Tab-separated table of C-alpha atoms in Angstrom:
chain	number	residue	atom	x	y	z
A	1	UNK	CA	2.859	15.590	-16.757
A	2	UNK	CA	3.080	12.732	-13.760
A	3	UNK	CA	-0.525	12.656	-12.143
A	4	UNK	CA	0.359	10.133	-9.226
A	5	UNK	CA	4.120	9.489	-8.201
A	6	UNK	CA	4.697	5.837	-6.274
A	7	UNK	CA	8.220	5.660	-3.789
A	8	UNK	CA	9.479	2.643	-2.765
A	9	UNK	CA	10.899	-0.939	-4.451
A	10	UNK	CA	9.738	-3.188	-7.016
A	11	UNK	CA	10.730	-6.406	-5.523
A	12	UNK	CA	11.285	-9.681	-6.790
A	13	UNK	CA	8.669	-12.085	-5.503
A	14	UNK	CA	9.612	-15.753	-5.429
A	15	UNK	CA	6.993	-18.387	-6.491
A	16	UNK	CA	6.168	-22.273	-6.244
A	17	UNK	CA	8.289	-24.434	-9.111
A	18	UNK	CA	11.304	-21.928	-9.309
A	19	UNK	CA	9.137	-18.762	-10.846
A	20	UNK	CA	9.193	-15.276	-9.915
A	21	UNK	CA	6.822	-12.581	-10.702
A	22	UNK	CA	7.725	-8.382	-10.007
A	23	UNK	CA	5.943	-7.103	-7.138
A	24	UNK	CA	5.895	-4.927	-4.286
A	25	UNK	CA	3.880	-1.596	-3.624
A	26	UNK	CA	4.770	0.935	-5.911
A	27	UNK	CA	4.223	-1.827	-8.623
A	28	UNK	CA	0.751	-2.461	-7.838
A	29	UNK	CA	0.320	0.992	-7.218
A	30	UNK	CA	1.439	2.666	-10.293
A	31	UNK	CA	-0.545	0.085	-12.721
A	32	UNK	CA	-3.938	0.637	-10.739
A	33	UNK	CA	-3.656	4.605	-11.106
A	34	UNK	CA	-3.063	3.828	-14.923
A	35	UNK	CA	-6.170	1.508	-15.313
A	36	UNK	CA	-8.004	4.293	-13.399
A	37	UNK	CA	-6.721	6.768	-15.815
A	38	UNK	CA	-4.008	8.519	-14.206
A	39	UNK	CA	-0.237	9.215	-15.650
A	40	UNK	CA	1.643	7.145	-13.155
A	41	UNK	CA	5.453	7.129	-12.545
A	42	UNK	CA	7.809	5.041	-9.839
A	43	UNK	CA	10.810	6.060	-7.897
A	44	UNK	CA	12.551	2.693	-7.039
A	45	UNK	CA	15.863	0.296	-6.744
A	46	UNK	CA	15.293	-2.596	-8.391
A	47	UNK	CA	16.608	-4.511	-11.058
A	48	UNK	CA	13.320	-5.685	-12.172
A	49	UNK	CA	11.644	-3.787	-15.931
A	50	UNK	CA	9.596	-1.282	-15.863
A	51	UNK	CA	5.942	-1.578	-16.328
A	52	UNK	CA	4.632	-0.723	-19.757
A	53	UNK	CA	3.524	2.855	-19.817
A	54	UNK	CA	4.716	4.087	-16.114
A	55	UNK	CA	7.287	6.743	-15.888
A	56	UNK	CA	10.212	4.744	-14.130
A	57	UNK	CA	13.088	6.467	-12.306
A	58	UNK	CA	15.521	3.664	-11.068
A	59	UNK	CA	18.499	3.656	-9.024
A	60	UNK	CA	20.953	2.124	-10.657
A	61	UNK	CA	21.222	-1.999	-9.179
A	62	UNK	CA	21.900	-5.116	-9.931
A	63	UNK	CA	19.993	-6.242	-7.082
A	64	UNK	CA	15.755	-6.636	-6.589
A	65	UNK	CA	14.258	-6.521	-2.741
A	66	UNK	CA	13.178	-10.674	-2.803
A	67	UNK	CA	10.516	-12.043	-0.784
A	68	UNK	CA	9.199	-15.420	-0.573
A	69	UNK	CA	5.469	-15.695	0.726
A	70	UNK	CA	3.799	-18.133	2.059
A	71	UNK	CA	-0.124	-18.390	2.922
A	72	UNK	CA	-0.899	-20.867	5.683
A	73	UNK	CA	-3.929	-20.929	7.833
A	74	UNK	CA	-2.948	-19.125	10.258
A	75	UNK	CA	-1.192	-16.403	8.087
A	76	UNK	CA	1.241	-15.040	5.473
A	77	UNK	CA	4.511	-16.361	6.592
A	78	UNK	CA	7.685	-14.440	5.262
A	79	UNK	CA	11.038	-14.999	3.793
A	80	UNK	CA	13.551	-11.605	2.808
A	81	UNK	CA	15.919	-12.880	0.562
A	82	UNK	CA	17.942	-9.742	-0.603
A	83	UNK	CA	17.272	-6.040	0.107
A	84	UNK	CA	18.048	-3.227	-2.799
A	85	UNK	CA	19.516	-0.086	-2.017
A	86	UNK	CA	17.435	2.761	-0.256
A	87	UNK	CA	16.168	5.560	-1.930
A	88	UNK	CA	16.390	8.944	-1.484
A	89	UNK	CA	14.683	12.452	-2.146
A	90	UNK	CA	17.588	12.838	-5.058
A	91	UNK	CA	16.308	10.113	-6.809
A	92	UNK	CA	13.144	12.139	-7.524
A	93	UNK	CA	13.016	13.542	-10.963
A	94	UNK	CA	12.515	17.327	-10.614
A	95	UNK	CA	9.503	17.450	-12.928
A	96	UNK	CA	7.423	15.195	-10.723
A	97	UNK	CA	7.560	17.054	-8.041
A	98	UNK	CA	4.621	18.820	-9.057
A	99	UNK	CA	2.603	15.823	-9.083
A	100	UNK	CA	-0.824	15.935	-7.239
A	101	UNK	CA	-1.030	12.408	-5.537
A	102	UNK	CA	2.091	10.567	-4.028
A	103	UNK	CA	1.662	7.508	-2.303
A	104	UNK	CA	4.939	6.101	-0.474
A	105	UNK	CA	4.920	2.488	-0.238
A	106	UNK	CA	8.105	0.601	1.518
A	107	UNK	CA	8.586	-2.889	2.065
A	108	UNK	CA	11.943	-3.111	3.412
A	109	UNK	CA	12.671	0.557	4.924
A	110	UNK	CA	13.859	1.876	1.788
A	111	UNK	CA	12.330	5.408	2.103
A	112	UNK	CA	11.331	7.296	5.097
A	113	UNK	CA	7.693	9.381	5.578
A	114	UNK	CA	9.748	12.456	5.293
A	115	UNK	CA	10.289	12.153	1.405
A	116	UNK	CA	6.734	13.759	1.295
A	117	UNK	CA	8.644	17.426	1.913
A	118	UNK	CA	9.587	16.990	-1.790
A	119	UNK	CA	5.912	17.234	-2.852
A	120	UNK	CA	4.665	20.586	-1.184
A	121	UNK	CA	1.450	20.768	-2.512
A	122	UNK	CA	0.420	17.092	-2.975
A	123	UNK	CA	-2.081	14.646	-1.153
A	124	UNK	CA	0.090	12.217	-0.030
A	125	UNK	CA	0.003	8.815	1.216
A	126	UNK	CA	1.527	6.053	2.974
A	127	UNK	CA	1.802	2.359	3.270
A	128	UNK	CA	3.010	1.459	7.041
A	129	UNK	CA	4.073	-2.045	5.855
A	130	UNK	CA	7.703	-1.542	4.984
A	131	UNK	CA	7.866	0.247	8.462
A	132	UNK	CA	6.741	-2.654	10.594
A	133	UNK	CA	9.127	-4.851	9.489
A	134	UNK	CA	12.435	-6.248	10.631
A	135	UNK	CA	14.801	-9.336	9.680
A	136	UNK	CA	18.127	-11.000	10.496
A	137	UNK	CA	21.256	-9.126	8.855
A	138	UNK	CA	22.072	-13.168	7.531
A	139	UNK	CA	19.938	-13.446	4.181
A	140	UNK	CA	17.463	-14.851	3.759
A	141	UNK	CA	15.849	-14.376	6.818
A	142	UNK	CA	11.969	-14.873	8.345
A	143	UNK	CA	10.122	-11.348	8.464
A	144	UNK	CA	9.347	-10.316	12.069
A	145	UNK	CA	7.342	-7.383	13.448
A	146	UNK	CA	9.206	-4.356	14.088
A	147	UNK	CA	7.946	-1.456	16.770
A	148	UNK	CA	8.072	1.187	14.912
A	149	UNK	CA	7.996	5.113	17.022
A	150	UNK	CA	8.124	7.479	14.223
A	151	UNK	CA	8.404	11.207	15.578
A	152	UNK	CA	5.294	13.644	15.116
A	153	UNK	CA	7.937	15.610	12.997
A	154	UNK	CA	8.653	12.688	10.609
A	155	UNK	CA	4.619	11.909	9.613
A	156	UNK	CA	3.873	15.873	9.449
A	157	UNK	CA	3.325	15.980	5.760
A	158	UNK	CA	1.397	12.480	5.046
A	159	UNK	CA	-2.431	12.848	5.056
A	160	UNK	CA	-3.037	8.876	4.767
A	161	UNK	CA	-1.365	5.906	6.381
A	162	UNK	CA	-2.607	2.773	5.824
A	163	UNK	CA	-1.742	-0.708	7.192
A	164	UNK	CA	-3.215	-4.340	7.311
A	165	UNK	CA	-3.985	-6.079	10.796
A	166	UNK	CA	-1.345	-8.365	9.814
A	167	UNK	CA	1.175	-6.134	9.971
A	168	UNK	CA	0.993	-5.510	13.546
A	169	UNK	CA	-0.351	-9.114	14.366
A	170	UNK	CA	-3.452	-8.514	15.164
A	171	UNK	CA	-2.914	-6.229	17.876
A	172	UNK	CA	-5.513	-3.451	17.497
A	173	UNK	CA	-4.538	-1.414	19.571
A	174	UNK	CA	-1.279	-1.091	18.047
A	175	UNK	CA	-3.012	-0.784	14.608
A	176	UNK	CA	-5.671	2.181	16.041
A	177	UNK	CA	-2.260	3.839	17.083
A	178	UNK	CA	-0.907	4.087	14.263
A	179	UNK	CA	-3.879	4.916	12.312
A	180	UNK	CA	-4.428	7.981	15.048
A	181	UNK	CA	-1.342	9.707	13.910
A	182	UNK	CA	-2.250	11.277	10.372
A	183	UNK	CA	-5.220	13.170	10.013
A	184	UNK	CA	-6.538	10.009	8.189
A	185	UNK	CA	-5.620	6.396	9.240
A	186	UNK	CA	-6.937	2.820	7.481
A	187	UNK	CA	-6.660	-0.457	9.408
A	188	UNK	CA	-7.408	-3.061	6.496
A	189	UNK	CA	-9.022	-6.660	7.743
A	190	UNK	CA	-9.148	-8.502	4.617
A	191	UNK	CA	-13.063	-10.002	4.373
A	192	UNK	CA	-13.561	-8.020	6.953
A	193	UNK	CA	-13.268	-4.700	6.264
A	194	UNK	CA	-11.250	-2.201	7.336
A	195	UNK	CA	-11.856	0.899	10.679
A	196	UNK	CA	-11.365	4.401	8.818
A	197	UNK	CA	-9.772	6.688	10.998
A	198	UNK	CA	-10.618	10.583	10.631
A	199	UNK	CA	-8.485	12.647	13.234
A	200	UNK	CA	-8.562	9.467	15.672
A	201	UNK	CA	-12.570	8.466	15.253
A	202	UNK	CA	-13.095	4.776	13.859
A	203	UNK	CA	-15.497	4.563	11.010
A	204	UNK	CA	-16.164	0.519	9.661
A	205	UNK	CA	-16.023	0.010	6.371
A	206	UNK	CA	-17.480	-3.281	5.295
A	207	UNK	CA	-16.042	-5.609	2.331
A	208	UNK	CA	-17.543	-6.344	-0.531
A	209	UNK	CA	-17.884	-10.149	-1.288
A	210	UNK	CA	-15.318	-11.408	-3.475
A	211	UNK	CA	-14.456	-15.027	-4.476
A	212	UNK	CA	-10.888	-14.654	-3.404
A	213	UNK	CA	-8.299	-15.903	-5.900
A	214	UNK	CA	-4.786	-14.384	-4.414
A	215	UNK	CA	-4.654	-11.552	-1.689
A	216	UNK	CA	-1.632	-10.324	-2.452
A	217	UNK	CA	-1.343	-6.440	-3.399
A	218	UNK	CA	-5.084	-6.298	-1.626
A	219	UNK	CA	-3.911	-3.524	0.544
A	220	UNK	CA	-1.963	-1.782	-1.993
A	221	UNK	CA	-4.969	-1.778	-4.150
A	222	UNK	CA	-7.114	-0.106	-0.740
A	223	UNK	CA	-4.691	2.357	-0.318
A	224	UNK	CA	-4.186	3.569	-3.730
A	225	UNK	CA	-7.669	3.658	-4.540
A	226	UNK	CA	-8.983	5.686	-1.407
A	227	UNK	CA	-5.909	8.041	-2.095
A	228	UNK	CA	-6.670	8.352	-5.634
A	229	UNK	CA	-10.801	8.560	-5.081
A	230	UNK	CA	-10.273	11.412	-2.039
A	231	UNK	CA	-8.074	13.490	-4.704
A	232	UNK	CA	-10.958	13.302	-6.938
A	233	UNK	CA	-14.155	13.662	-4.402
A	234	UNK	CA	-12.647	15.137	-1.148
A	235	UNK	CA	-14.780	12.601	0.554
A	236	UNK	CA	-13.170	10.162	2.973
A	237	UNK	CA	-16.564	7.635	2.918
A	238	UNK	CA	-17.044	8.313	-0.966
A	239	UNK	CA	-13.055	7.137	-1.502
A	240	UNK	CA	-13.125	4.031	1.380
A	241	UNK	CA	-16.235	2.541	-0.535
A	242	UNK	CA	-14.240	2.738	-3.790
A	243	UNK	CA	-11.246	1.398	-2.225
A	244	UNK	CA	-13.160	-1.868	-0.494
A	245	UNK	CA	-14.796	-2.213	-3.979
A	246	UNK	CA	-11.526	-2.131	-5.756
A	247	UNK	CA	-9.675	-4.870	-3.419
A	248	UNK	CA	-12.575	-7.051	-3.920
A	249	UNK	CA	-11.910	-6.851	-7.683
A	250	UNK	CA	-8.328	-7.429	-7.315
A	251	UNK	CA	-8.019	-10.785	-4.834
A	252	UNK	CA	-10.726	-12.467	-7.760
A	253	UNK	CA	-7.725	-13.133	-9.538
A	254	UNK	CA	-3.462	-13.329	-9.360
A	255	UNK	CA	-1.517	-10.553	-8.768
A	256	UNK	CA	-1.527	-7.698	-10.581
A	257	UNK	CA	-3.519	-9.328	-13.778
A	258	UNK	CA	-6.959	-8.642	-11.685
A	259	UNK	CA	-6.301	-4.896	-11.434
A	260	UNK	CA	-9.591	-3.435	-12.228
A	261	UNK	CA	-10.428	-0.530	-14.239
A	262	UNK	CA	-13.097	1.978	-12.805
A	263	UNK	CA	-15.611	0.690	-14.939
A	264	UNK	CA	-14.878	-2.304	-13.279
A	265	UNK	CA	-15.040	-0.797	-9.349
A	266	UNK	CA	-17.828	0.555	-10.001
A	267	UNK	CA	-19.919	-2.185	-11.407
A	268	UNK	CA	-18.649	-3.980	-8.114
A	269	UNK	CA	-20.028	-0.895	-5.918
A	270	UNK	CA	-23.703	-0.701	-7.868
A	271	UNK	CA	-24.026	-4.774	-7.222
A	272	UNK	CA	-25.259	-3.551	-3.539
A	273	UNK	CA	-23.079	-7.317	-2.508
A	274	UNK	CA	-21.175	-5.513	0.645
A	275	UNK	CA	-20.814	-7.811	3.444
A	276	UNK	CA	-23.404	-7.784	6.265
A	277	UNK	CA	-21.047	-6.308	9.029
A	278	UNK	CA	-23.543	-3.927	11.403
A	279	UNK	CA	-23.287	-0.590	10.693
A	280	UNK	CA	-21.209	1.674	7.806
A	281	UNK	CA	-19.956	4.475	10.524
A	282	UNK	CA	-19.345	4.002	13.823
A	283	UNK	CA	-18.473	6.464	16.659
């Protein structure tokens, strides 16, 4: 039995002195539902292995999504340097279908919001990332923001979407939009937060302190988390204080090696060290 099913591709991430390291969404979801105890699986194109212990269905490639990130002051600047095939709702293995928690999580378009119609009766989730994205057809190419209009019909079966204030540069307006059109929207400010969303009204969530190591996968970790911690509670302000506690766990160290367990998150939640930042909910 699959408890939590992640879409979308495991990319190749290039590093500093000719390294690379697997990455992407689906990654860094799957292996934080299997410290939290969950059976996790991934649907994904990618040439890179599987995680030990996640259920892997691949589409057959020779070829990894590859990214090249890099953190200046002013932001993450970024490089696509290939692009795997997309993924469709055939690639899904019949027998996960039944799976209670889904969580699609693109980075380069690969799957679209209505994959969710092949899990009828799960909570699902979204990443917005992948969506708000655009490059040059020449590879490699600089990563621009893309204005993405998804139809009402399209998003009718997510119950989370969840983006960073990077991805729509700072604009947050554009980020409150997007949040307003699933019954539950996150807007994720690193440090600073993140706005909850229920049915369009902005709750603040504060941060917890963290002594920040590498930031990458933070919002990955938010999103999974609050998906995984509403499945278990039903509580929207039960699962965003679990998720804030679990990206502060995860940017203390690099990549995917600071993935906490929930003995871990919670630890994080009953050291009382959220940021000063006014007032939990706000109307």
């Amino acid at each position: 039995m699959i408890d939590f099913v992640a879409i979308g591709h495991v990319t190749r991430d290039l590093l500093p002195a000719d390294a690379t390291a697997a990455g992407g969404t689906a990654r860094f979801a799957a292996l934080l539902a299997q410290r939290l105890g969950l059976r996790p699986a991934i649907v994904t194109a990618s040439a890179e292995p599987a995680p030990v212990g996640v259920a892997w269905a691949n589409i057959a490639t020779h070829i990894s999504s590859t990214f090249e990130n890099r953190y200046t002051p002013t932001g993450r600047r970024q490089w696509l340097h290939a692009v795997a095939p997309a993924i469709s709702a055939t690639a899904i293995p019949l027998g996960w279908r039944t799976a209670p928690i889904v969580l699609l999580g693109p980075v380069v378009h690969e799957c679209t919001p209505t994959l969710a119609t092949a899990f009828p009766s799960a909570l699902i989730g979204a990443t917005a990332q992948g969506w708000l994205r655009d490059w040059n057809d020449d590879l490699p190419s600089p990563i621009r923001l893309r204005r993405w209009q998804p139809a009402p019909k399209e998003l009718e079966r997510l119950h989370v979407l969840s983006l960073s204030s990077e991805d729509v540069g700072g604009d947050d307006e554009l980020a409150a939009y997007y949040a307003g059109l699933t019954p539950i929207g996150i807007v994720t400010y690193g440090a600073r937060g993140a706005t909850m969303f229920l049915h369009g009204k902005p709750h603040h969530i504060p941060a917890y302190q963290a002594q920040e190591c590498d930031p990458t996968g933070a919002g990955d970790v938010f999103a999974t988390a609050f998906l995984i911690r509403l499945w278990e509670t039903g509580d929207p302000f039960a699962a965003a204080r679990f998720a804030a506690a679990a990206a502060a766990c995860a940017v203390e160290g690099v990549g995917d090696t600071a993935l906490p367990d929930r003995a871990q998150i919670i630890q994080r939640m009953a050291g009382g060290n959220r940021a000063i930042d006014h007032i939990t909910r706000r109307s």
